[in-house]
XYZ file of C-alpha atoms in Angstrom:
276
model
C 60.161 101.828 30.325
C 59.955 104.438 33.014
C 57.354 107.132 32.486
C 56.501 110.312 34.415
C 53.046 111.688 34.989
C 53.195 114.177 32.126
C 53.961 111.344 29.740
C 51.034 109.335 31.036
C 48.749 112.327 30.775
C 49.683 112.924 27.164
C 49.058 109.309 26.156
C 45.820 109.105 28.121
C 44.444 112.347 26.778
C 45.589 111.865 23.194
C 44.846 108.192 22.909
C 47.289 105.338 22.350
C 47.932 104.194 18.843
C 49.749 101.039 19.867
C 50.213 98.969 23.069
C 52.600 100.353 25.599
C 53.570 99.674 29.205
C 54.857 102.110 31.728
C 56.376 101.089 35.029
C 57.767 103.142 37.867
C 59.601 101.696 40.896
C 57.676 102.451 44.009
C 60.920 103.268 45.806
C 61.348 106.218 43.452
C 57.812 107.555 43.816
C 57.620 111.278 44.042
C 54.548 113.509 43.484
C 55.960 114.612 40.145
C 55.936 111.009 38.876
C 52.202 110.699 39.512
C 49.140 112.351 38.067
C 47.983 114.887 40.556
C 44.826 116.501 39.212
C 43.901 114.215 36.314
C 44.468 110.778 37.741
C 40.974 109.722 36.670
C 41.991 110.258 33.011
C 44.885 107.813 33.356
C 42.780 105.277 35.226
C 39.955 105.435 32.679
C 42.269 104.876 29.766
C 44.780 102.552 31.325
C 45.113 99.578 33.626
C 47.089 100.207 36.780
C 48.466 97.161 38.549
C 51.296 96.274 40.933
C 54.004 93.861 39.926
C 57.303 92.614 41.385
C 60.726 92.988 39.823
C 62.455 89.673 39.254
C 65.816 91.194 39.993
C 65.439 92.894 43.318
C 61.890 91.843 44.281
C 60.819 95.433 44.606
C 57.194 96.193 43.773
C 56.413 98.199 40.652
C 53.346 99.968 39.390
C 52.597 98.914 35.808
C 50.316 101.004 33.651
C 49.124 99.594 30.386
C 46.216 100.308 27.960
C 43.046 98.450 28.802
C 42.330 95.598 26.419
C 38.676 94.720 26.986
C 37.980 91.482 28.770
C 41.371 89.919 28.311
C 43.176 89.341 31.597
C 39.968 89.342 33.739
C 39.750 86.408 36.099
C 36.904 84.018 35.885
C 34.161 84.633 38.402
C 34.589 81.272 40.081
C 38.301 81.898 40.560
C 37.617 85.223 42.296
C 34.989 83.712 44.508
C 37.333 80.876 45.546
C 40.159 83.325 46.110
C 38.066 85.587 48.351
C 36.885 82.518 50.328
C 40.479 81.429 50.906
C 41.409 85.027 51.783
C 38.691 85.109 54.468
C 39.958 81.756 55.855
C 43.426 83.159 56.003
C 42.132 86.277 57.792
C 40.379 84.204 60.466
C 43.222 81.718 61.074
C 46.051 84.253 61.247
C 44.048 86.763 63.306
C 43.112 84.111 65.829
C 46.732 82.969 66.128
C 48.003 86.544 66.693
C 45.325 87.367 69.310
C 45.872 84.065 71.234
C 49.658 84.249 71.209
C 49.918 87.970 71.931
C 47.311 88.411 74.696
C 50.029 88.970 77.375
C 51.530 91.727 75.296
C 48.080 93.300 74.751
C 47.537 93.243 78.540
C 50.925 94.908 79.239
C 50.229 97.627 76.698
C 46.759 98.257 78.122
C 48.146 98.574 81.682
C 50.962 100.904 80.467
C 48.483 103.216 78.632
C 46.265 103.390 81.725
C 49.148 104.271 83.963
C 50.609 106.955 81.680
C 47.586 109.182 81.037
C 43.885 109.419 81.907
C 41.393 108.136 79.350
C 40.291 104.818 77.816
C 42.782 102.206 76.785
C 41.084 101.523 73.446
C 40.465 104.286 70.948
C 37.356 103.468 68.857
C 37.578 105.334 65.613
C 34.691 105.479 63.125
C 36.067 104.490 59.684
C 34.666 103.855 56.227
C 34.869 100.295 54.947
C 33.759 98.254 52.003
C 31.046 99.927 49.924
C 31.027 102.942 52.196
C 29.881 100.957 55.241
C 30.908 102.568 58.464
C 32.445 100.526 61.272
C 34.350 101.074 64.546
C 38.079 100.552 64.077
C 39.919 99.669 67.323
C 43.326 100.938 68.214
C 45.244 101.377 71.393
C 45.006 104.968 72.431
C 48.220 106.832 71.560
C 46.991 110.404 72.102
C 45.724 112.522 74.916
C 42.037 112.254 75.742
C 39.950 114.543 73.516
C 42.509 114.624 70.674
C 39.855 114.571 67.948
C 38.507 117.915 69.048
C 41.949 119.466 68.414
C 42.380 118.079 64.896
C 40.754 120.985 62.985
C 42.965 123.514 64.843
C 46.074 121.558 63.708
C 45.206 121.146 60.025
C 47.388 124.087 59.076
C 50.361 122.018 60.228
C 49.423 119.049 58.145
C 52.523 117.554 56.359
C 50.556 115.417 53.973
C 48.861 116.340 50.679
C 45.210 115.754 49.900
C 42.788 114.295 52.463
C 45.666 112.747 54.473
C 46.337 114.282 57.891
C 49.567 113.671 59.692
C 52.065 115.734 61.711
C 55.486 114.319 62.400
C 55.609 115.727 65.933
C 51.932 115.736 66.698
C 51.504 117.404 70.114
C 48.568 115.211 70.893
C 50.616 111.985 70.885
C 51.822 110.723 74.236
C 55.387 109.470 74.890
C 54.206 105.873 75.096
C 52.011 106.509 72.027
C 55.086 107.372 69.935
C 56.656 104.069 70.810
C 53.519 102.128 70.045
C 53.104 103.893 66.689
C 56.756 103.369 65.729
C 56.326 99.555 65.847
C 52.605 99.577 64.851
C 51.689 98.048 68.224
C 48.767 100.446 68.536
C 47.088 98.570 65.658
C 47.132 95.120 67.309
C 43.437 95.474 68.380
C 42.530 95.670 64.714
C 43.092 91.908 64.452
C 39.671 91.823 66.254
C 38.251 93.914 63.361
C 39.692 91.322 60.948
C 38.229 88.451 62.922
C 34.822 90.200 62.905
C 34.961 90.695 59.158
C 35.167 94.512 59.195
C 38.649 94.355 57.789
C 41.068 92.022 56.094
C 44.755 91.425 56.775
C 45.654 93.048 53.390
C 43.834 95.867 51.703
C 43.609 99.630 51.494
C 43.828 101.208 54.915
C 40.493 102.479 56.294
C 40.196 106.215 56.325
C 38.317 108.329 58.906
C 35.062 109.889 57.925
C 36.468 113.410 57.555
C 39.149 112.189 55.195
C 36.597 110.302 53.051
C 34.482 113.424 52.812
C 37.399 115.062 51.012
C 37.651 112.326 48.351
C 37.427 113.137 44.648
C 34.881 110.951 42.800
C 37.537 108.507 41.482
C 38.935 107.923 44.920
C 35.820 105.950 45.960
C 37.079 103.023 43.935
C 39.210 102.002 46.891
C 35.980 101.268 48.808
C 35.194 98.301 46.572
C 37.042 95.939 48.863
C 37.481 95.474 52.619
C 40.091 97.755 54.204
C 43.210 96.070 55.520
C 45.731 96.081 58.359
C 48.504 96.499 55.789
C 48.631 97.143 52.046
C 50.834 97.890 49.084
C 51.143 101.600 49.982
C 52.237 100.737 53.544
C 55.160 98.557 52.387
C 56.331 100.610 49.411
C 55.581 104.283 49.722
C 54.516 104.969 53.276
C 56.842 107.958 53.649
C 55.495 109.569 50.498
C 53.222 112.465 51.384
C 51.136 112.276 48.192
C 47.576 111.117 48.531
C 47.640 110.370 44.791
C 50.437 107.810 45.347
C 48.316 106.030 47.911
C 45.292 105.975 45.553
C 47.193 104.637 42.547
C 48.727 101.892 44.678
C 45.364 100.971 46.353
C 43.530 100.850 43.012
C 46.348 98.908 41.431
C 46.209 96.395 44.233
C 42.430 95.972 43.840
C 42.569 95.432 40.102
C 45.352 92.819 40.192
C 44.506 91.155 43.519
C 45.622 87.607 44.187
C 46.410 85.561 47.266
C 50.018 85.479 46.172
C 50.141 89.288 46.160
C 48.569 89.293 49.600
C 51.185 86.858 50.890
C 54.011 88.991 49.428
C 52.649 92.132 51.085
C 52.356 90.308 54.422
C 55.942 89.106 54.153
C 57.133 92.629 53.347
C 55.180 94.003 56.299
C 57.080 91.952 58.904
C 60.492 93.515 58.363
C 58.949 96.972 58.033
C 57.247 96.597 61.447
C 60.360 95.196 63.103
C 62.396 98.068 61.690
C 60.070 100.566 63.304
C 58.846 102.226 60.108
C 55.335 102.716 61.498
């Protein structure tokens, strides 16, 4: 049955007398459907996991009371799955980089011709277990854009540590096109090949965003960050940081190669539709 955040809070705070399951379609996610200030209470008392509707194949978030060790995967199965996930990362990233090198070259030349500054924007991000790494992107902003970020925070249209402005004055004309179709993120396939990232996982956040995390947010750092993830294909337009966290933690808890493949398949039409 559908449940709003207040319902979940009441059950989590008061204790559950009998098993129950709550699911909310990701397409209907609004901030009022999620726990804003007490998400940790829900996560401590309940399991949060993504699932897919059999009728319309839309992803759902399923919350259910934790039941001890039941449902946990055997250690060998997890190790095998992670090994196969890494193989998939290497194979697919190599294919993309080899087949798309002409496109990468064209984009690099266009960026250089449009505005002064480097072609690649190296951004310091936080990865698995808090390890810092350089995340590569095509530059989509004017040179020195990072220095202007603090002055623009009052215009932030996201809630929580997220920072995003719809008409960011720092973004170049070419940069808007690259972002629209996620072409600026093509260099991150190199990060995947290096092992800094995976094809699927929580998106890596900048250092200043991570510094604004609440304690329970750090759970998303238990896995490698990804090029795409459950939040990107289901609730990207939602401004709530809590939505992102619930989806990321749900993905981590119920991870499987099948789930990764489904997310990848959902990413393709999203990219082609220019939802970046």
